[in-house]
Coordinates of C-alpha atoms and ligand atoms in Angstrom, one line a residue:
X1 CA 23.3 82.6 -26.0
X2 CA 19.8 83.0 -24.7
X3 CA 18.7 79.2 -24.3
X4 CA 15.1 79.2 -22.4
X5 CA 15.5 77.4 -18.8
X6 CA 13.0 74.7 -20.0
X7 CA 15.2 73.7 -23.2
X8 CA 18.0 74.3 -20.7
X9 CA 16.6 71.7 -18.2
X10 CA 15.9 69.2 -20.6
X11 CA 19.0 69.6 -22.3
X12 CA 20.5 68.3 -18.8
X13 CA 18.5 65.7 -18.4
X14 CA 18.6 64.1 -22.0
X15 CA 22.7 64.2 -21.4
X16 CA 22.4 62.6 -18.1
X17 CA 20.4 59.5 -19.0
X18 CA 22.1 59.3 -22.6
X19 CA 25.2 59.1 -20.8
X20 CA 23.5 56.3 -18.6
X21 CA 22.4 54.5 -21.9
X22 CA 25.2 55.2 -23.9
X23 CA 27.3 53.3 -21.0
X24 CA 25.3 50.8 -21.3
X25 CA 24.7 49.9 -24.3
X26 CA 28.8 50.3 -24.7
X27 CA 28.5 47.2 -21.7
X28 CA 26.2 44.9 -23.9
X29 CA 28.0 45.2 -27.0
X30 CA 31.7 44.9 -25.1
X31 CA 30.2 41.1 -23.3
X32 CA 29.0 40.1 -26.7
X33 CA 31.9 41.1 -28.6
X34 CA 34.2 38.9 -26.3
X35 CA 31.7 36.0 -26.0
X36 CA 31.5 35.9 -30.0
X37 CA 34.8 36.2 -30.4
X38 CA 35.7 33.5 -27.0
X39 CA 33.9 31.5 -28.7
X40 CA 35.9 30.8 -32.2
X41 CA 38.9 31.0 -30.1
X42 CA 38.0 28.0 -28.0
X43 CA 37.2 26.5 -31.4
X44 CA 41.0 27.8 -33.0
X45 CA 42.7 25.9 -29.6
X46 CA 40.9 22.9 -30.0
X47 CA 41.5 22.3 -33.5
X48 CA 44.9 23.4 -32.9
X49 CA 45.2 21.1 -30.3
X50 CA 44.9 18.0 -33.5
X51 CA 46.6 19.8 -36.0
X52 CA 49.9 19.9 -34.1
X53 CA 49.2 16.5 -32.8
X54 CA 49.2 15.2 -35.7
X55 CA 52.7 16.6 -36.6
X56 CA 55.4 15.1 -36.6
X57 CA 59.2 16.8 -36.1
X58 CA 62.5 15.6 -36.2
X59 CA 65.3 17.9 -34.5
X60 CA 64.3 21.2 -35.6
X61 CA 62.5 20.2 -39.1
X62 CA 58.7 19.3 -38.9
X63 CA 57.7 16.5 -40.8
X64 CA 54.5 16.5 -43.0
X65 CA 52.6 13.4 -43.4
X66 CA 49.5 12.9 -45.3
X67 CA 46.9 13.3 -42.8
X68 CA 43.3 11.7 -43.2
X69 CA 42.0 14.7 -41.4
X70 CA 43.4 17.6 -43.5
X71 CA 42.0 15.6 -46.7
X72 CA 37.9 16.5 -45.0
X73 CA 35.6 18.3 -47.2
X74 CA 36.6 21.5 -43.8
X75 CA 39.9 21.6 -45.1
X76 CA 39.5 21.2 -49.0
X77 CA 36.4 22.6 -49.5
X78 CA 35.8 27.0 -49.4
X79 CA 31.9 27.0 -49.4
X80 CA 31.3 25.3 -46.2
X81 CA 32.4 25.8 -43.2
X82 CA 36.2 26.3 -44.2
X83 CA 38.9 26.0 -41.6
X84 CA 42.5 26.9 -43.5
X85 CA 45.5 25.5 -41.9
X86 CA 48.6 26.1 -42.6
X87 CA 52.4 25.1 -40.8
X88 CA 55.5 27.4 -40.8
X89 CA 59.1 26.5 -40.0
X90 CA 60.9 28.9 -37.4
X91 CA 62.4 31.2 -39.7
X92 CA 58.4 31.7 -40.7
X93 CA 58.9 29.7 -44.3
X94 CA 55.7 28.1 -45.0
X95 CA 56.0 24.2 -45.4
X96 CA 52.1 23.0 -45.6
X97 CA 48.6 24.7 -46.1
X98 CA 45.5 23.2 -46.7
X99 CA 44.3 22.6 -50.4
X100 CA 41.2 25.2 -49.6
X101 CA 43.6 28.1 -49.3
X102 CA 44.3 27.2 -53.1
X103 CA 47.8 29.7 -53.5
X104 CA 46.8 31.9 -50.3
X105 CA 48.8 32.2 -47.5
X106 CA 47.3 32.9 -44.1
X107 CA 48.5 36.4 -42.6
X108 CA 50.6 34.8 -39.5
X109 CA 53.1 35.7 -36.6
X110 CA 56.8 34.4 -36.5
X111 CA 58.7 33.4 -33.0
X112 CA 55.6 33.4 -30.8
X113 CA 55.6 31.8 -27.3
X114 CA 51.5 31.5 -27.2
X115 CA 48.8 31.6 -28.9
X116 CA 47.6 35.1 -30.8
X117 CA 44.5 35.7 -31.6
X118 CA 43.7 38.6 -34.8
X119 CA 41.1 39.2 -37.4
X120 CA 41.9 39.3 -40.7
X121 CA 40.3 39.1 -44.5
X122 CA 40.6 36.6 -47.1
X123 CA 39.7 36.8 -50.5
X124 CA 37.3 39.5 -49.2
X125 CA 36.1 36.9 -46.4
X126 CA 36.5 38.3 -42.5
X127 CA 37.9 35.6 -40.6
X128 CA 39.2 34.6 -37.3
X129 CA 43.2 33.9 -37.0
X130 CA 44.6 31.4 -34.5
X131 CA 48.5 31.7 -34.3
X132 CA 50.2 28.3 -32.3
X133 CA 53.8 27.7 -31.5
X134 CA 55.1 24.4 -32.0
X135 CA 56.6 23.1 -28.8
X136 CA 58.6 20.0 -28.6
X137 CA 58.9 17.5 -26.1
X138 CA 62.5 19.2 -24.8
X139 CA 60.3 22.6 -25.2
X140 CA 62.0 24.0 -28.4
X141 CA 60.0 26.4 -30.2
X142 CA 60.4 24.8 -34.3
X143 CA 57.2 26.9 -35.8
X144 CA 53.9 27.7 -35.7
X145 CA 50.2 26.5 -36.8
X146 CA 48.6 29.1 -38.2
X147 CA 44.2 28.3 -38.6
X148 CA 41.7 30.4 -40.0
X149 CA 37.9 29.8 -39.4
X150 CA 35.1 32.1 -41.0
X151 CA 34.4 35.1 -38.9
X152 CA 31.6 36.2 -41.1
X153 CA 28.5 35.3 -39.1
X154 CA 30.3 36.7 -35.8
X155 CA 31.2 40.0 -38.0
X156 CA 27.8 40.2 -39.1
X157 CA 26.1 39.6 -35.8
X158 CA 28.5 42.2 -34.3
X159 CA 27.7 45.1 -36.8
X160 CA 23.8 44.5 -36.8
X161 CA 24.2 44.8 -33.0
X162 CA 26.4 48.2 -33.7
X163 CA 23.4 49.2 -35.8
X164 CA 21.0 48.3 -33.9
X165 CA 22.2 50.5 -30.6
X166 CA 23.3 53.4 -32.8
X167 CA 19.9 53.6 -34.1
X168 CA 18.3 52.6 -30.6
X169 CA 20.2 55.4 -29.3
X170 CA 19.5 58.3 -31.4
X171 CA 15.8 57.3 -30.9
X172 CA 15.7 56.9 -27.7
X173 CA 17.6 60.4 -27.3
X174 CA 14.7 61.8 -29.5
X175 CA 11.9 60.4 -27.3
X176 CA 14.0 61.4 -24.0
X177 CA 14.4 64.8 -25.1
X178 CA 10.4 65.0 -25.9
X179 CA 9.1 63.5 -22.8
X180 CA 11.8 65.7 -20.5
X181 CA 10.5 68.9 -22.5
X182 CA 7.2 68.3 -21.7
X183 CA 8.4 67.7 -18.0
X184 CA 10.0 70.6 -18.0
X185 CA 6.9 72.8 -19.3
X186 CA 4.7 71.0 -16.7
X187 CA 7.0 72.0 -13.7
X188 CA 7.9 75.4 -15.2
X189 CA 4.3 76.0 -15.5
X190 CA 3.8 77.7 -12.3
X191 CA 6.9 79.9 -12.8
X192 CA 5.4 81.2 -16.1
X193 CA 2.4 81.8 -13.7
X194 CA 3.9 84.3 -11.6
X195 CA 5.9 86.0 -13.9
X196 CA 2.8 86.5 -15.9
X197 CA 0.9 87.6 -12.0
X198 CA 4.1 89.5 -11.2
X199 CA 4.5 91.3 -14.8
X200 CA 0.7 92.4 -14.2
X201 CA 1.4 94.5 -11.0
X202 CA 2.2 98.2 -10.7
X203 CA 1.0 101.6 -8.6
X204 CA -2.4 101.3 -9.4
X205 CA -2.8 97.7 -8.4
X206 CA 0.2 96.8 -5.4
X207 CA -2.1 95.7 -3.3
X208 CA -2.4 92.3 -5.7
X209 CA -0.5 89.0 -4.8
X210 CA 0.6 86.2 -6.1
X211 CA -1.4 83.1 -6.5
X212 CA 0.1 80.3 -4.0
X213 CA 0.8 76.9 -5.0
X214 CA -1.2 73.9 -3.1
X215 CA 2.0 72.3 -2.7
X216 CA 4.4 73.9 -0.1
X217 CA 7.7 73.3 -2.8
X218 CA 10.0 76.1 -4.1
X219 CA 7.5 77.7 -6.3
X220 CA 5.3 78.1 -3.0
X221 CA 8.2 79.9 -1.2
X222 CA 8.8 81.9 -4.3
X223 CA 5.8 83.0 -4.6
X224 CA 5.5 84.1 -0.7
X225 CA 8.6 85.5 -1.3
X226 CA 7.3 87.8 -4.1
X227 CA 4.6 88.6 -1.7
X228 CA 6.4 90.0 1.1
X229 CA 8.7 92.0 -1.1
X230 CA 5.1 93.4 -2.4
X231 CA 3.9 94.0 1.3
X232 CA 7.0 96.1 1.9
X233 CA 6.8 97.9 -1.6
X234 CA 3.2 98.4 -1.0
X235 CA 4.1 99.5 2.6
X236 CA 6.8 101.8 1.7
X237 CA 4.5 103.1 -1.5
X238 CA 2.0 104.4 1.1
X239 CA 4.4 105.8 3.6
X240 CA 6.1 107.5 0.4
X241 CA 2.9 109.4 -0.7
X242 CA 1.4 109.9 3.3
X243 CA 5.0 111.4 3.9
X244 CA 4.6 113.5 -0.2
X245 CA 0.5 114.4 1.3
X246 CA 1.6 115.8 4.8
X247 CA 4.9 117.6 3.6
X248 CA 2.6 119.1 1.1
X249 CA -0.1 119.9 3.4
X250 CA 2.5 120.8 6.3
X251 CA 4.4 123.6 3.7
X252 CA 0.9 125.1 2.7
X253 CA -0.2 126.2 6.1
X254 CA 2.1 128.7 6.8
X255 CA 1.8 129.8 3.2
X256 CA -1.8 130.1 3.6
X257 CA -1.0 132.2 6.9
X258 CA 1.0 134.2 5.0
X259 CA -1.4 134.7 1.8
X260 CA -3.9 135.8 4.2
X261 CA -2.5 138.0 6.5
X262 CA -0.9 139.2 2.9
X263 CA -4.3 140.0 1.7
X264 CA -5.3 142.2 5.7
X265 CA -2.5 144.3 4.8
X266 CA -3.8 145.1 1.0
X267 CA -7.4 145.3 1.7
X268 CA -7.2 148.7 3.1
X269 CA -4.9 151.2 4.7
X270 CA -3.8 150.8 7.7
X271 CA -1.1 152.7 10.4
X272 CA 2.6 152.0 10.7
X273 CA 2.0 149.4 14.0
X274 CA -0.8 147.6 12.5
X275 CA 1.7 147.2 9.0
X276 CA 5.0 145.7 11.7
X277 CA 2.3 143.3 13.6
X278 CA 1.6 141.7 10.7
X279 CA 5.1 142.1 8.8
X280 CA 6.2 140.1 12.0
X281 CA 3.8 137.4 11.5
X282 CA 4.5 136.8 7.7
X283 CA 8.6 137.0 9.2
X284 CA 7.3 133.9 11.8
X285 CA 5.7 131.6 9.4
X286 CA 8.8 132.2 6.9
X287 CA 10.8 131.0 9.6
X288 CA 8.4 128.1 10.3
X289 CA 8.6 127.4 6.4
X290 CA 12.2 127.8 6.5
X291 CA 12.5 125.4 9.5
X292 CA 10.5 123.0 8.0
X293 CA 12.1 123.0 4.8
X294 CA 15.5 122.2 6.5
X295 CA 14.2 119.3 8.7
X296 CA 12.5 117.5 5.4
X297 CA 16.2 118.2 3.7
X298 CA 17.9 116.7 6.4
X299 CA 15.4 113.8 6.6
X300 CA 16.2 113.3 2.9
X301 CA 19.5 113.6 3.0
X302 CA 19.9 110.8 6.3
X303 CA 17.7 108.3 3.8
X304 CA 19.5 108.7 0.7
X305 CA 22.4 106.0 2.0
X306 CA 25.1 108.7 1.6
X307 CA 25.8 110.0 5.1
X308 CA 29.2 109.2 6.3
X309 CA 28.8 108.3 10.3
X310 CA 32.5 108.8 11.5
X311 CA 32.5 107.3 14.9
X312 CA 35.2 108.0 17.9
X313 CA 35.1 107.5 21.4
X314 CA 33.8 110.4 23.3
X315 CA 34.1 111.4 27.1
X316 CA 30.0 111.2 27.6
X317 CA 30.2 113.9 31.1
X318 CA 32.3 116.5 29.1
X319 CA 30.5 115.9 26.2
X320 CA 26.9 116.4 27.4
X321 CA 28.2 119.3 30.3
X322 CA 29.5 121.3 27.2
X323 CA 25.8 121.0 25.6
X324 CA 23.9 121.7 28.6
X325 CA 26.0 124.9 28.9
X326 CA 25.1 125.9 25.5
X327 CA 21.4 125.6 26.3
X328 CA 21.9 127.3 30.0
X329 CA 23.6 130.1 27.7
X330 CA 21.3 130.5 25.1
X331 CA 18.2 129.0 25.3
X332 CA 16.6 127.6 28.3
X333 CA 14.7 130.3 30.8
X334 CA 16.2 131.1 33.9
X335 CA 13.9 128.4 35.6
X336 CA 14.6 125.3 34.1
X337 CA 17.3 123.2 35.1
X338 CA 19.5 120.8 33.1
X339 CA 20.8 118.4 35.5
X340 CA 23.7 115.5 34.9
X341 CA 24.3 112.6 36.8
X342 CA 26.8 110.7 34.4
X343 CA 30.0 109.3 35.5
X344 CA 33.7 111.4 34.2
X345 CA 34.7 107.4 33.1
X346 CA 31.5 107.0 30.9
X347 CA 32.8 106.4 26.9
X348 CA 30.7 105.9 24.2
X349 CA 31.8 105.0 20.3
X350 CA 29.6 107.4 18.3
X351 CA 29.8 110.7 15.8
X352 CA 29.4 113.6 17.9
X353 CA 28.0 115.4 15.0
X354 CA 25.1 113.5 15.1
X355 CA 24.7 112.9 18.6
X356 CA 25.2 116.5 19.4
X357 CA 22.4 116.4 17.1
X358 CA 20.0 113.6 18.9
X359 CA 20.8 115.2 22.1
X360 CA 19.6 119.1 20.7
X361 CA 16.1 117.2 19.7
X362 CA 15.3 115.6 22.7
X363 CA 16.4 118.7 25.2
X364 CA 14.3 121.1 22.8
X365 CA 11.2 118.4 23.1
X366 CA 11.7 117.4 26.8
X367 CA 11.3 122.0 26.7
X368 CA 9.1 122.5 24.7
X369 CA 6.6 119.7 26.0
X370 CA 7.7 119.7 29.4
X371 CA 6.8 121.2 32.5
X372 CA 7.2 125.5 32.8
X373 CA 10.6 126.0 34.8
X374 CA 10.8 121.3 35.1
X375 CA 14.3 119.5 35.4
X376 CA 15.7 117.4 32.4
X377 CA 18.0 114.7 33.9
X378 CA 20.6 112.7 32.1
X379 CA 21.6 109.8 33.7
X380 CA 23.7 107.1 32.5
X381 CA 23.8 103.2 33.2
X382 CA 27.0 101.8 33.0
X383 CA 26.0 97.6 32.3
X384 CA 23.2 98.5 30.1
X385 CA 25.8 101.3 28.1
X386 CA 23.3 103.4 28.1
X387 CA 22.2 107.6 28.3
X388 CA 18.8 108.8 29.4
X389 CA 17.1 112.4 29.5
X390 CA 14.2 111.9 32.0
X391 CA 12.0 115.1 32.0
X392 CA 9.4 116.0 34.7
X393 CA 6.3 117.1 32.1
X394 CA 2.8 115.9 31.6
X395 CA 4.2 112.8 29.6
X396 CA 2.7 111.0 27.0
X397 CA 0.1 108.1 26.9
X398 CA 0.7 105.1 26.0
X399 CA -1.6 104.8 23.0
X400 CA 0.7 107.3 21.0
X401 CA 3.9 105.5 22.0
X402 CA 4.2 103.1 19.0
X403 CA 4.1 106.1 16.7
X404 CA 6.1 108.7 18.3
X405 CA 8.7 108.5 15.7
X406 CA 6.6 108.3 12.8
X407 CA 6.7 111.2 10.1
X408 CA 5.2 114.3 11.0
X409 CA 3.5 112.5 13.7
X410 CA 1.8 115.2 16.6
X411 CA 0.5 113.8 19.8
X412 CA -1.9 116.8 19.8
X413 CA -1.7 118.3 16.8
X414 CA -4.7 120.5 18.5
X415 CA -1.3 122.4 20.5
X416 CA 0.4 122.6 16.8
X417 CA -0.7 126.4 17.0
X418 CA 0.9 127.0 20.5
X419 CA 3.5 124.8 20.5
X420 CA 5.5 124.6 17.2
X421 CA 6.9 121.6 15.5
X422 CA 6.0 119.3 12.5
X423 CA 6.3 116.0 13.7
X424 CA 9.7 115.3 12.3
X425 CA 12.0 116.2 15.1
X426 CA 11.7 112.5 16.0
X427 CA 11.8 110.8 13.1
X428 CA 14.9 112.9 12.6
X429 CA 16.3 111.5 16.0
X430 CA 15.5 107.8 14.6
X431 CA 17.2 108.0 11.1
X432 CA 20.6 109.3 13.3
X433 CA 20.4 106.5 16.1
X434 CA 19.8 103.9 13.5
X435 CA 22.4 105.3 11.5
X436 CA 24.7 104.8 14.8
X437 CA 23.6 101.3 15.6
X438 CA 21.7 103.2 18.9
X439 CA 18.9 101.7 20.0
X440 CA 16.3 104.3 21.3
X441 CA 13.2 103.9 23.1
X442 CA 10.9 105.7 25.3
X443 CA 9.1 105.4 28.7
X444 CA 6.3 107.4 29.4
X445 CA 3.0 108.1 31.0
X446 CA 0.8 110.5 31.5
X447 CA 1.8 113.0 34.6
X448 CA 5.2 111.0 35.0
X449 CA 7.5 112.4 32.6
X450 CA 8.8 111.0 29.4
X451 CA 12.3 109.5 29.2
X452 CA 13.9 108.9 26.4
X453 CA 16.6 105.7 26.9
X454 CA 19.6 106.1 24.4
X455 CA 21.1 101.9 23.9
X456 CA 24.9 102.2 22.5
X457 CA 26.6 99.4 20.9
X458 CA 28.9 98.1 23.1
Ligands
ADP501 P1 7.5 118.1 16.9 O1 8.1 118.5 18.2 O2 8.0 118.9 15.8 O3 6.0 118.1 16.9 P2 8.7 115.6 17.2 O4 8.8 114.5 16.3 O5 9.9 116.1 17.8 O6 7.9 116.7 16.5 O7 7.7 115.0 18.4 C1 6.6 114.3 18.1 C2 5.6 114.5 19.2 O8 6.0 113.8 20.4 C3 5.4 115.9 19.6 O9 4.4 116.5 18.9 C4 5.0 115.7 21.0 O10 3.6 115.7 21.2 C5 5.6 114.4 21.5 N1 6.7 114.6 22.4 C6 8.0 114.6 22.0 N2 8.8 114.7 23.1 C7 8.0 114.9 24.2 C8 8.3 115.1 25.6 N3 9.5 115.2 26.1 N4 7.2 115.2 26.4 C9 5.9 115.1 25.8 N5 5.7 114.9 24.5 C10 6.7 114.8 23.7

């Protein structure tokens, strides 16, 4: 059932306080009921008290004497006032009543010990029953007194007070629930605010916030909530379509390189050479397009949540000797030198995948960007756990630091057309280290080298 949270709130609170009340009022009726009803019983015991003194008994038989007292108008008369009285024997055989229960007999109790105390109705009259034993001197039980007095009035006071609560009650519960409802709208006012601020938000207008409270309560933190949620949408919005902008414009240079040297080839005729040249250069900007093409896949694919990291522990010397041979093999010219300064006890917990991977990226940078025939270094500190690849080119400075492993960020993109790369080689880098719990930073300055530091968990 879809119950709004404003009927829901003051649905709570109107069963809370009529709870409260309802106790309550149970409270006043209960201490009214027994002092009413206290009362004729005092009034029963003492009138007992001279009915059974004025008994006489012989043995086990009660004598009955003309009493002055029983012949008052209390006694003979109905209309006012009446108090009935009436003896029993011990077997419960009825052996006097007063003349004003004319041929009534008073509902009683046989073989009692003490008093009793009921209501009961006669002749469609409620009234109040006192039961008395009849205790002789030796403390034989013989019979019992039984007196009625009118309970009308009490009765009557008792179910006007019923009434009057009941009714009390249900209005009351009817004013409660009105006054919490319009509590409730009044506090859920602000809430209805920022949905209605929220609802009004999309693309075209994420740079909008929320409206903040004056008072610093739960809507306020809500609502600065909301707003930082926004900030990082907004954030992530714009690095979404920056990333969409430079892919895009990234994937039509080389296609503009190739439309154009394309349209050399057609203008006119040319010789066989002239036709490879420029076959060659359509070949190199297919494998740039290629290249680039892979990294933004394999960006994509380490963001989408669904690469498996399978770590193990891995001998760190053998591990990065075997790369360095594969680069002395295949890549690196005869001048530069890999060199590696890390201890045959280092371990580190990570997927070697991946940090084959890390460690590919940063050699081919610390080559690329590096000095002519330099020396990489990898060094590794045991207490901080972690790897470094120092190299010994013009570095980078400092104002390009923060950014270095942005998307498709360039230090000097000016060099793009010598040196090649994208400016995802790094970001690449990051989305693995994070991915490994590594923590990765770099040191750097101009004409000292750049080192990038490699943090492992430990
Ligand atoms: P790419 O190499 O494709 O341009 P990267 O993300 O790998 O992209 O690197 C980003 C930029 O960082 C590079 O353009 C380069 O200017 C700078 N850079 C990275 N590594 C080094 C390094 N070892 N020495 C100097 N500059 C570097």
């Amino acid at each position: 059932m879809n119950v709004r949270f404003k009927t829901r709130i003051s649905i709570y609170n109107t069963v809370a306080i009529a709870i409260l009340i309802a106790l309550v009022f149970m409270a006043v009726y209960w201490v009214v009921h027994a002092t009413a009803y206290h009362q004729l019983d005092t009034g029963l015991e003492q009138e007992s008290q001279v009915s059974i003194g004025n008994l006489m008994w012989k043995q086990d038989s009660i004598i009955i004497n003309k009493m002055p007292e029983w012949q008052e108008s209390e006694h003979t008369q109905v209309e006012l006032n009446p108090i009935f009285l009436q003896v029993a024997n011990i077997q419960g055989t009825i052996i006097f009543r007063t003349i004003n229960l004319l041929n009534h007999s008073l509902p009683s109790k046989k073989n009692i010990v003490s008093p009793a105390y009921f209501n009961a109705t006669l002749q469609g009259q409620h009234i109040r029953i006192g039961v008395f034993p009849i205790i002789t001197e030796t403390g034989r039980n013989i019979g019992t007194v039984t007196l009625g007095v009118s309970g009308e009035g009490t009765f009557l006071v008792l179910k006007n007070l019923r009434i009057s609560l009941l009714l009390s009650f249900i209005i009351l519960l009817v004013i409660l629930y009105s006054v919490t409802s319009f509590a409730a709208s009044g506090s859920i006012a602000p809430v209805h605010q920022l949905i209605k601020s929220a609802s009004g938000i999309d693309d075209s207008n994420i740079e909008t916030r929320m409206p903040l409270p004056p008072h610093k309560d739960e809507i306020y933190h809500l609502a600065t909530t909301i707003n930082e949620l926004l900030d990082r949408v907004e954030l992530s919005i714009r690095q979404q379509k920056q990333f969409t902008a430079d892919a895009s414009h990234e994937l039509r240079t080389p296609l503009a390189a190739i439309r154009g040297l394309l349209e050399v080839l057609i203008l006119r005729r040319h010789d066989i050479e002239y036709y490879e040249t420029k076959i060659e250069e359509v070949i190199q900007q297919v494998d740039r397009l290629e290249h680039l093409i892979g990294q933004l896949m394999q960006l994509t694919k380490l963001e989408s949540g669904t690469t498996v990291i399978r770590k193990e522990p891995i001998p760190l010397q053998q591990f990065v000797n075997r790369i360095k041979a594969k680069w002395d093999e295949q890549i690196l010219s005869p001048g530069t030198v890999i060199r590696v300064n890390i201890p045959a006890d280092a371990k580190v917990d990570a997927d070697p995948f991946f940090l084959e991977s890390i460690i590919d990226n940063l050699i081919n940078n610390a080559v690329k960007y590096g000095k002519k025939n330099g020396t990489l270094r990898f060094d590794w500190v045991e207490h901080e756990h972690c790897l470094s690849l120092a190299d010994d080119g013009p570095g980078i400075s400092a104002e390009h630091l923060p950014r270095l492993f942005d998307r498709f960020y360039r230090v000097d993109p000016s060099r793009s057309s010598t040196v090649s790369g994208n400016g995802l080689g790094l970001s690449i880098v990051k989305k693995m280290t994070d991915l490994q719990k590594i923590r990765i930073s770099v040191t750097s300055s101009e004409m000292s080298g750049t080192r990038f530091d490699l943090h492992f968990p430990v």
